[in-house]
N, CA and C atoms as an extended XYZ file, in Angstrom:
219
Properties=species:S:1:pos:R:3:atomname:S:1:resname:S:1:resid:I:1 pbc="F F F"
N        87.265      109.396      121.288 N   MET     1
C        87.867      110.084      121.953 CA  MET     1
C        89.097      108.726      121.551 C   MET     1
N        89.079      107.858      121.008 N   ALA     2
C        89.646      106.639      121.821 CA  ALA     2
C        91.094      106.663      120.604 C   ALA     2
N        89.070      106.831      119.187 N   ASN     3
C        90.108      107.239      117.931 CA  ASN     3
C        91.202      108.326      117.789 C   ASN     3
N        91.666      109.593      118.418 N   GLU     4
C        91.783      110.336      118.780 CA  GLU     4
C        93.281      110.263      119.309 C   GLU     4
N        93.009      109.503      120.031 N   LEU     5
C        95.026      108.883      121.302 CA  LEU     5
C        95.290      108.119      120.975 C   LEU     5
N        94.713      107.315      119.525 N   ASP     6
C        95.353      106.483      118.235 CA  ASP     6
C        95.839      107.077      117.549 C   ASP     6
N        95.527      108.307      117.539 N   SER     7
C        96.090      108.962      115.860 CA  SER     7
C        97.065      110.217      117.246 C   SER     7
N        96.982      109.995      117.892 N   ILE     8
C        98.354      110.657      118.715 CA  ILE     8
C        99.301      110.103      118.776 C   ILE     8
N        98.921      108.425      119.668 N   GLN     9
C       100.179      106.802      119.664 CA  GLN     9
C       100.786      107.014      118.576 C   GLN     9
N       100.119      106.930      117.310 N   MET    10
C       100.461      107.250      115.937 CA  MET    10
C       101.083      108.033      115.446 C   MET    10
N       101.353      108.694      115.728 N   LYS    11
C       101.895      110.886      115.316 CA  LYS    11
C       103.279      110.347      116.651 C   LYS    11
N       103.344      110.382      117.784 N   ASN    12
C       104.670      110.102      118.943 CA  ASN    12
C       104.848      108.908      118.259 C   ASN    12
N       104.730      108.142      117.857 N   THR    13
C       105.159      106.582      116.984 CA  THR    13
C       105.998      106.884      116.599 C   THR    13
N       105.546      107.839      115.811 N   LEU    14
C       105.944      107.777      113.773 CA  LEU    14
C       107.016      109.120      113.598 C   LEU    14
N       106.932      109.581      114.740 N   LYS    15
C       108.285      110.578      115.235 CA  LYS    15
C       109.530      109.631      115.839 C   LYS    15
N       109.178      108.931      116.436 N   GLU    16
C       110.277      108.336      117.326 CA  GLU    16
C       111.002      107.607      116.150 C   GLU    16
N       110.158      107.034      114.818 N   ILE    17
C       110.719      106.175      114.041 CA  ILE    17
C       111.709      106.537      112.940 C   ILE    17
N       110.542      108.395      112.796 N   TYR    18
C       111.432      109.541      112.594 CA  TYR    18
C       112.763      109.792      112.342 C   TYR    18
N       112.581      109.949      114.041 N   ASP    19
C       114.061      110.896      114.733 CA  ASP    19
C       115.164      109.640      114.762 C   ASP    19
N       114.616      107.857      114.300 N   ALA    20
C       115.697      107.100      114.143 CA  ALA    20
C       116.898      107.011      113.283 C   ALA    20
N       115.000      107.442      112.174 N   LEU    21
C       116.335      106.962      110.754 CA  LEU    21
C       117.449      108.766      110.272 C   LEU    21
N       116.453      109.794      111.077 N   CYS    22
C       117.488      111.130      111.537 CA  CYS    22
C       119.286      110.258      111.638 C   CYS    22
N       118.723      110.403      112.841 N   GLU    23
C       120.270      109.599      114.076 CA  GLU    23
C       121.437      108.484      112.559 C   GLU    23
N       120.438      107.931      112.080 N   LYS    24
C       121.382      106.696      111.056 CA  LYS    24
C       121.947      107.615      110.142 C   LYS    24
N       121.286      108.762      109.551 N   GLY    25
C       121.751      109.810      108.311 CA  GLY    25
C       121.283      109.134      107.374 C   GLY    25
N       119.085      108.291      107.539 N   TYR    26
C       118.923      108.079      106.477 CA  TYR    26
C       118.146      109.091      105.502 C   TYR    26
N       117.323      109.209      105.007 N   ASP    27
C       116.417      109.911      104.593 CA  ASP    27
C       114.847      109.818      105.410 C   ASP    27
N       114.415      110.054      105.985 N   PRO    28
C       112.903      109.414      106.939 CA  PRO    28
C       112.533      109.733      106.064 C   PRO    28
N       111.162      110.506      105.161 N   ALA    29
C       110.996      110.792      103.996 CA  ALA    29
C       110.841      109.629      103.770 C   ALA    29
N       111.865      108.823      102.784 N   ARG    30
C       112.103      108.528      101.353 CA  ARG    30
C       111.729      106.662      102.309 C   ARG    30
N       112.641      106.986      103.084 N   GLN    31
C       112.626      105.325      104.114 CA  GLN    31
C       110.986      105.128      104.336 C   GLN    31
N       110.446      105.972      105.494 N   ILE    32
C       109.083      105.806      105.716 CA  ILE    32
C       108.126      105.577      104.183 C   ILE    32
N       108.474      106.350      103.265 N   ALA    33
C       107.197      105.907      102.149 CA  ALA    33
C       107.531      104.792      101.338 C   ALA    33
N       108.829      104.014      101.307 N   GLY    34
C       109.271      103.033      100.935 CA  GLY    34
C       108.394      102.025      101.971 C   GLY    34
N       108.814      101.893      103.037 N   TYR    35
C       107.797      100.994      103.971 CA  TYR    35
C       106.177      100.756      103.769 C   TYR    35
N       105.489      102.513      103.127 N   ILE    36
C       104.273      102.108      103.324 CA  ILE    36
C       103.554      101.187      101.859 C   ILE    36
N       104.772      101.885      100.973 N   LEU    37
C       104.057      101.456       99.509 CA  LEU    37
C       104.868       99.833       99.554 C   LEU    37
N       105.175       99.664      100.292 N   SER    38
C       106.022       98.214      100.125 CA  SER    38
C       105.859       97.200      100.900 C   SER    38
N       105.637       97.573      102.809 N   GLU    39
C       104.874       96.638      103.450 CA  GLU    39
C       106.867       95.684      104.534 C   GLU    39
N       107.824       97.222      103.191 N   ASP    40
C       108.876       96.082      103.846 CA  ASP    40
C       109.811       96.207      104.351 C   ASP    40
N       110.008       95.796      106.023 N   PRO    41
C       109.973       96.355      107.325 CA  PRO    41
C       111.702       96.653      107.300 C   PRO    41
N       112.351       95.864      105.580 N   VAL    42
C       113.913       96.776      105.807 CA  VAL    42
C       114.362       98.158      105.571 C   VAL    42
N       113.236       98.906      105.207 N   TYR    43
C       113.050      100.038      104.512 CA  TYR    43
C       113.693      100.643      105.894 C   TYR    43
N       113.225      100.696      107.068 N   ILE    44
C       113.509      100.563      107.833 CA  ILE    44
C       114.489      100.413      109.338 C   ILE    44
N       115.836      101.282      109.903 N   THR    45
C       116.372      100.582      111.146 CA  THR    45
C       116.340      100.380      111.974 C   THR    45
N       117.208       99.109      112.357 N   ASP    46
C       116.529       98.932      113.536 CA  ASP    46
C       116.884       99.651      114.338 C   ASP    46
N       117.364      100.334      114.785 N   TRP    47
C       118.155      101.701      115.497 CA  TRP    47
C       116.925      101.577      116.545 C   TRP    47
N       116.861      101.838      118.344 N   LYS    48
C       115.852      102.343      118.932 CA  LYS    48
C       115.043      101.528      118.238 C   LYS    48
N       114.727      100.329      117.790 N   ASN    49
C       113.672       98.986      117.778 CA  ASN    49
C       112.457      100.285      116.979 C   ASN    49
N       113.538      101.227      115.784 N   ALA    50
C       112.556      101.810      115.155 CA  ALA    50
C       111.386      100.858      113.636 C   ALA    50
N       112.498       99.536      113.790 N   ARG    51
C       111.570       98.708      112.426 CA  ARG    51
C       110.523       98.109      113.548 C   ARG    51
N       110.956       97.707      115.121 N   GLY    52
C       109.556       97.276      115.335 CA  GLY    52
C       108.011       97.808      115.651 C   GLY    52
N       108.977       99.236      115.978 N   LYS    53
C       107.055       99.806      115.985 CA  LYS    53
C       107.325      100.402      114.989 C   LYS    53
N       107.030      100.378      113.783 N   ILE    54
C       106.722      100.328      112.804 CA  ILE    54
C       105.408       99.033      111.776 C   ILE    54
N       106.374       98.298      111.998 N   VAL    55
C       105.571       97.254      112.014 CA  VAL    55
C       104.531       97.045      112.730 C   VAL    55
N       104.057       97.391      114.168 N   LYS    56
C       102.939       97.551      114.534 CA  LYS    56
C       102.027       98.303      114.924 C   LYS    56
N       102.175       99.155      113.184 N   ILE    57
C       101.250      100.496      113.042 CA  ILE    57
C       100.552      100.001      111.958 C   ILE    57
N        99.310      100.081      111.630 N   ASP    58
C        98.477       99.858      110.691 CA  ASP    58
C        98.378      100.334      109.201 C   ASP    58
N        98.906       99.815      108.498 N   ARG    59
C        99.440      101.131      107.076 CA  ARG    59
C        98.498      101.451      106.359 C   ARG    59
N        97.055      100.928      106.671 N   ASP    60
C        96.242      101.497      105.796 CA  ASP    60
C        95.481      102.877      106.540 C   ASP    60
N        96.137      103.115      108.441 N   LYS    61
C        95.789      104.233      109.425 CA  LYS    61
C        96.789      105.176      109.048 C   LYS    61
N        97.672      104.236      109.027 N   LEU    62
C        98.808      105.733      109.081 CA  LEU    62
C        98.981      106.298      107.767 C   LEU    62
N        98.290      105.671      106.588 N   LEU    63
C        98.608      106.086      105.371 CA  LEU    63
C        97.063      107.770      105.069 C   LEU    63
N        95.543      106.956      105.261 N   ILE    64
C        95.048      107.858      105.797 CA  ILE    64
C        94.941      109.100      106.892 C   ILE    64
N        95.845      108.593      108.319 N   GLU    65
C        96.459      110.090      108.897 CA  GLU    65
C        97.193      110.999      108.281 C   GLU    65
N        98.718      110.385      107.180 N   LEU    66
C        99.103      111.219      106.652 CA  LEU    66
C        98.132      112.202      105.547 C   LEU    66
N        97.798      111.501      105.014 N   ILE    67
C        96.741      112.361      104.341 CA  ILE    67
C        95.722      113.223      104.202 C   ILE    67
N        94.914      112.922      105.686 N   ASN    68
C        94.192      114.172      105.976 CA  ASN    68
C        94.846      115.177      106.984 C   ASN    68
N        96.563      114.908      107.438 N   ASN    69
C        96.870      115.656      108.126 CA  ASN    69
C        97.497      116.854      106.254 C   ASN    69
N        98.158      116.349      105.944 N   TYR    70
C        98.699      117.072      104.748 CA  TYR    70
C        97.702      117.895      104.600 C   TYR    70
N        96.506      117.629      103.632 N   LEU    71
C        95.494      118.337      102.737 CA  LEU    71
C        94.724      118.837      104.506 C   LEU    71
N        95.265      118.703      105.901 N   ASN    72
C        94.238      119.913      106.463 CA  ASN    72
C        95.000      121.303      106.905 C   ASN    72
N        96.684      120.672      106.690 N   ASP    73
C        97.335      121.802      106.998 CA  ASP    73
C        97.276      123.165      106.280 C   ASP    73
């Protein structure tokens, strides 16, 4: 149950980051991918604290979640 809640919370946070990137005119998929690959938070805007939010997400868990969701859809 806790794992499912973590997954939902991660998804909600990632959606907030995605929306903030869209609002600033960035390509959110490219920016998030750049962050995941490099761990450089400069890929993520500070708008609406998106940068602060993404650095709190475990990159390995995020990548695993993204792959699982991609392959299960």
